[in-house]
Amino acid sequence: MKAVALTCLLFLSFSVSSQSYTGDEKDIGMILSNIKDFSNSVMNSDYQAIGKAYTEDAKIFPNNRDIIAGQDAIIKYWTLPEGLKTKYHKITPEEIKIIGNEAYDYGYYEGTTLRADGTESNWKGKYVIVWKKLNDEWKIYLDIWNSIKN
Amino acid sequence: MKAVALTCLLFLSFSVSSQSYTGDEKDIGMILSNIKDFSNSVMNSDYQAIGKAYTEDAKIFPNNRDIIAGQDAIIKYWTLPEGLKTKYHKITPEEIKIIGNEAYDYGYYEGTTLRADGTESNWKGKYVIVWKKLNDEWKIYLDIWNSIKN
């Protein structure tokens, strides 16, 4: 009985405000931690860390471009031109659902780009991510997003 | 042995050109059939059929808009203004992976819009869909896409 109760406790579906997270608590925690790390990597222009957030065969889907596949191409996509910096980046997942060694996740992102001349632009949007668990690490396999008008 | 062989036959991963479909053959067949039906519904302006392709609590993610949730709001989004018609619509899935009663699917779409004045515009893009199997039917739960420049 104790084991059953523990299993129920670990495999739970819990909601924080409108957010819904379903799956093993440890897995959910790892994905939430990865999401926070991703934003920090973007703000630090740490492109190697951004690349490592993805699986080797990951695909990203930026607007007005073809699908971009593989860590190297993804790092190239994320690398900002000289003089640009993402000074603020935040991802707010609305739902995360673990299904075995895969998970889907959707929600919102927002950020601020700082230019060399000191001007800034704010942007926000929404995304869907498919995660894969490889060697006990959760990595992004599919990453697609688009804008929400400010 | 016969039963094992049959199981292996039914649960297969097969590739058609660059396309990769993983999961029960019947489920893959149902999703492929739904994808074709969806394009037909769009070309026929059959908005009720489009609505029924989604789960009751589905979310769509059109560019420059907030997330749109629920069949009624989704039907409203898909309903074209008077004088517009989608005369061509095609979805080409690159990968479909069934994971229990959920599946992810990504690929390309393309279409042609016909205006009342006879002019046409062609468009194409890429998408990620999360499917859910409910009462032995596969329905779209998350549907996000964005453009590829012509």
mmCIF file of C-alpha atoms in Angstrom, chain A residues 59-67 94-95 97 99 102 104 106-108 126-128 130 132 141-142 144-149, chain B residues 59-67 94-95 97 99 102 104 106-108 126-128 130 132 141-142 144-149:
data_model
loop_
_atom_site.group_PDB
_atom_site.id
_atom_site.type_symbol
_atom_site.label_atom_id
_atom_site.label_comp_id
_atom_site.label_asym_id
_atom_site.label_seq_id
_atom_site.Cartn_x
_atom_site.Cartn_y
_atom_site.Cartn_z
ATOM 1 C CA LYS A 59 14.196 20.314 -35.726
ATOM 2 C CA ILE A 60 13.295 23.975 -35.243
ATOM 3 C CA PHE A 61 10.585 25.799 -37.198
ATOM 4 C CA PRO A 62 11.300 29.571 -37.343
ATOM 5 C CA ASN A 63 8.769 31.717 -39.222
ATOM 6 C CA ASN A 64 9.412 32.400 -42.952
ATOM 7 C CA ARG A 65 12.160 29.750 -43.076
ATOM 8 C CA ASP A 66 12.345 26.075 -43.915
ATOM 9 C CA ILE A 67 12.695 23.529 -41.101
ATOM 10 C CA GLU A 94 0.877 26.277 -19.944
ATOM 11 C CA GLU A 95 0.875 22.496 -20.166
ATOM 12 C CA LYS A 97 2.565 16.174 -20.433
ATOM 13 C CA ILE A 99 4.259 10.221 -22.138
ATOM 14 C CA GLU A 102 8.555 11.809 -24.751
ATOM 15 C CA TYR A 104 4.707 17.662 -25.255
ATOM 16 C CA TYR A 106 3.062 24.358 -25.008
ATOM 17 C CA GLY A 107 2.923 27.886 -23.690
ATOM 18 C CA TYR A 108 4.192 31.418 -24.104
ATOM 19 C CA LYS A 126 3.572 31.034 -28.228
ATOM 20 C CA TYR A 127 5.222 27.678 -28.802
ATOM 21 C CA VAL A 128 4.864 23.907 -28.921
ATOM 22 C CA VAL A 130 8.203 17.907 -28.212
ATOM 23 C CA LYS A 132 12.703 13.405 -25.692
ATOM 24 C CA TYR A 141 13.320 17.377 -30.353
ATOM 25 C CA LEU A 142 10.760 19.649 -32.079
ATOM 26 C CA ILE A 144 8.010 25.562 -33.206
ATOM 27 C CA TRP A 145 6.741 29.019 -32.322
ATOM 28 C CA ASN A 146 5.186 32.164 -33.736
ATOM 29 C CA SER A 147 4.374 35.696 -32.637
ATOM 30 C CA ILE A 148 1.628 37.333 -30.669
ATOM 31 C CA LYS A 149 1.143 40.960 -31.700
ATOM 32 C CA LYS B 59 -5.662 24.644 -29.140
ATOM 33 C CA ILE B 60 -4.533 26.267 -32.374
ATOM 34 C CA PHE B 61 -1.636 28.727 -32.651
ATOM 35 C CA PRO B 62 -2.066 31.041 -35.684
ATOM 36 C CA ASN B 63 0.664 33.616 -36.271
ATOM 37 C CA ASN B 64 0.200 37.098 -34.728
ATOM 38 C CA ARG B 65 -2.726 35.891 -32.595
ATOM 39 C CA ASP B 66 -3.134 34.501 -29.102
ATOM 40 C CA ILE B 67 -3.752 30.764 -28.638
ATOM 41 C CA GLU B 94 7.451 14.176 -42.559
ATOM 42 C CA GLU B 95 7.168 12.199 -39.336
ATOM 43 C CA LYS B 97 5.057 8.931 -34.075
ATOM 44 C CA ILE B 99 3.011 7.070 -28.295
ATOM 45 C CA GLU B 102 -1.063 10.403 -28.234
ATOM 46 C CA TYR B 104 3.205 13.876 -32.617
ATOM 47 C CA TYR B 106 5.305 17.377 -38.177
ATOM 48 C CA GLY B 107 5.638 18.309 -41.815
ATOM 49 C CA TYR B 108 4.656 20.743 -44.515
ATOM 50 C CA LYS B 126 5.386 23.847 -41.809
ATOM 51 C CA TYR B 127 3.522 22.527 -38.785
ATOM 52 C CA VAL B 128 3.631 20.454 -35.618
ATOM 53 C CA VAL B 130 -0.141 16.693 -31.245
ATOM 54 C CA LYS B 132 -5.048 12.381 -29.152
ATOM 55 C CA TYR B 141 -5.207 18.509 -29.778
ATOM 56 C CA LEU B 142 -2.424 21.035 -30.558
ATOM 57 C CA ILE B 144 0.784 25.134 -34.647
ATOM 58 C CA TRP B 145 2.236 26.279 -37.944
ATOM 59 C CA ASN B 146 4.059 29.136 -39.655
ATOM 60 C CA SER B 147 5.083 30.189 -43.141
ATOM 61 C CA ILE B 148 7.866 29.311 -45.517
ATOM 62 C CA LYS B 149 8.634 32.174 -47.888
#
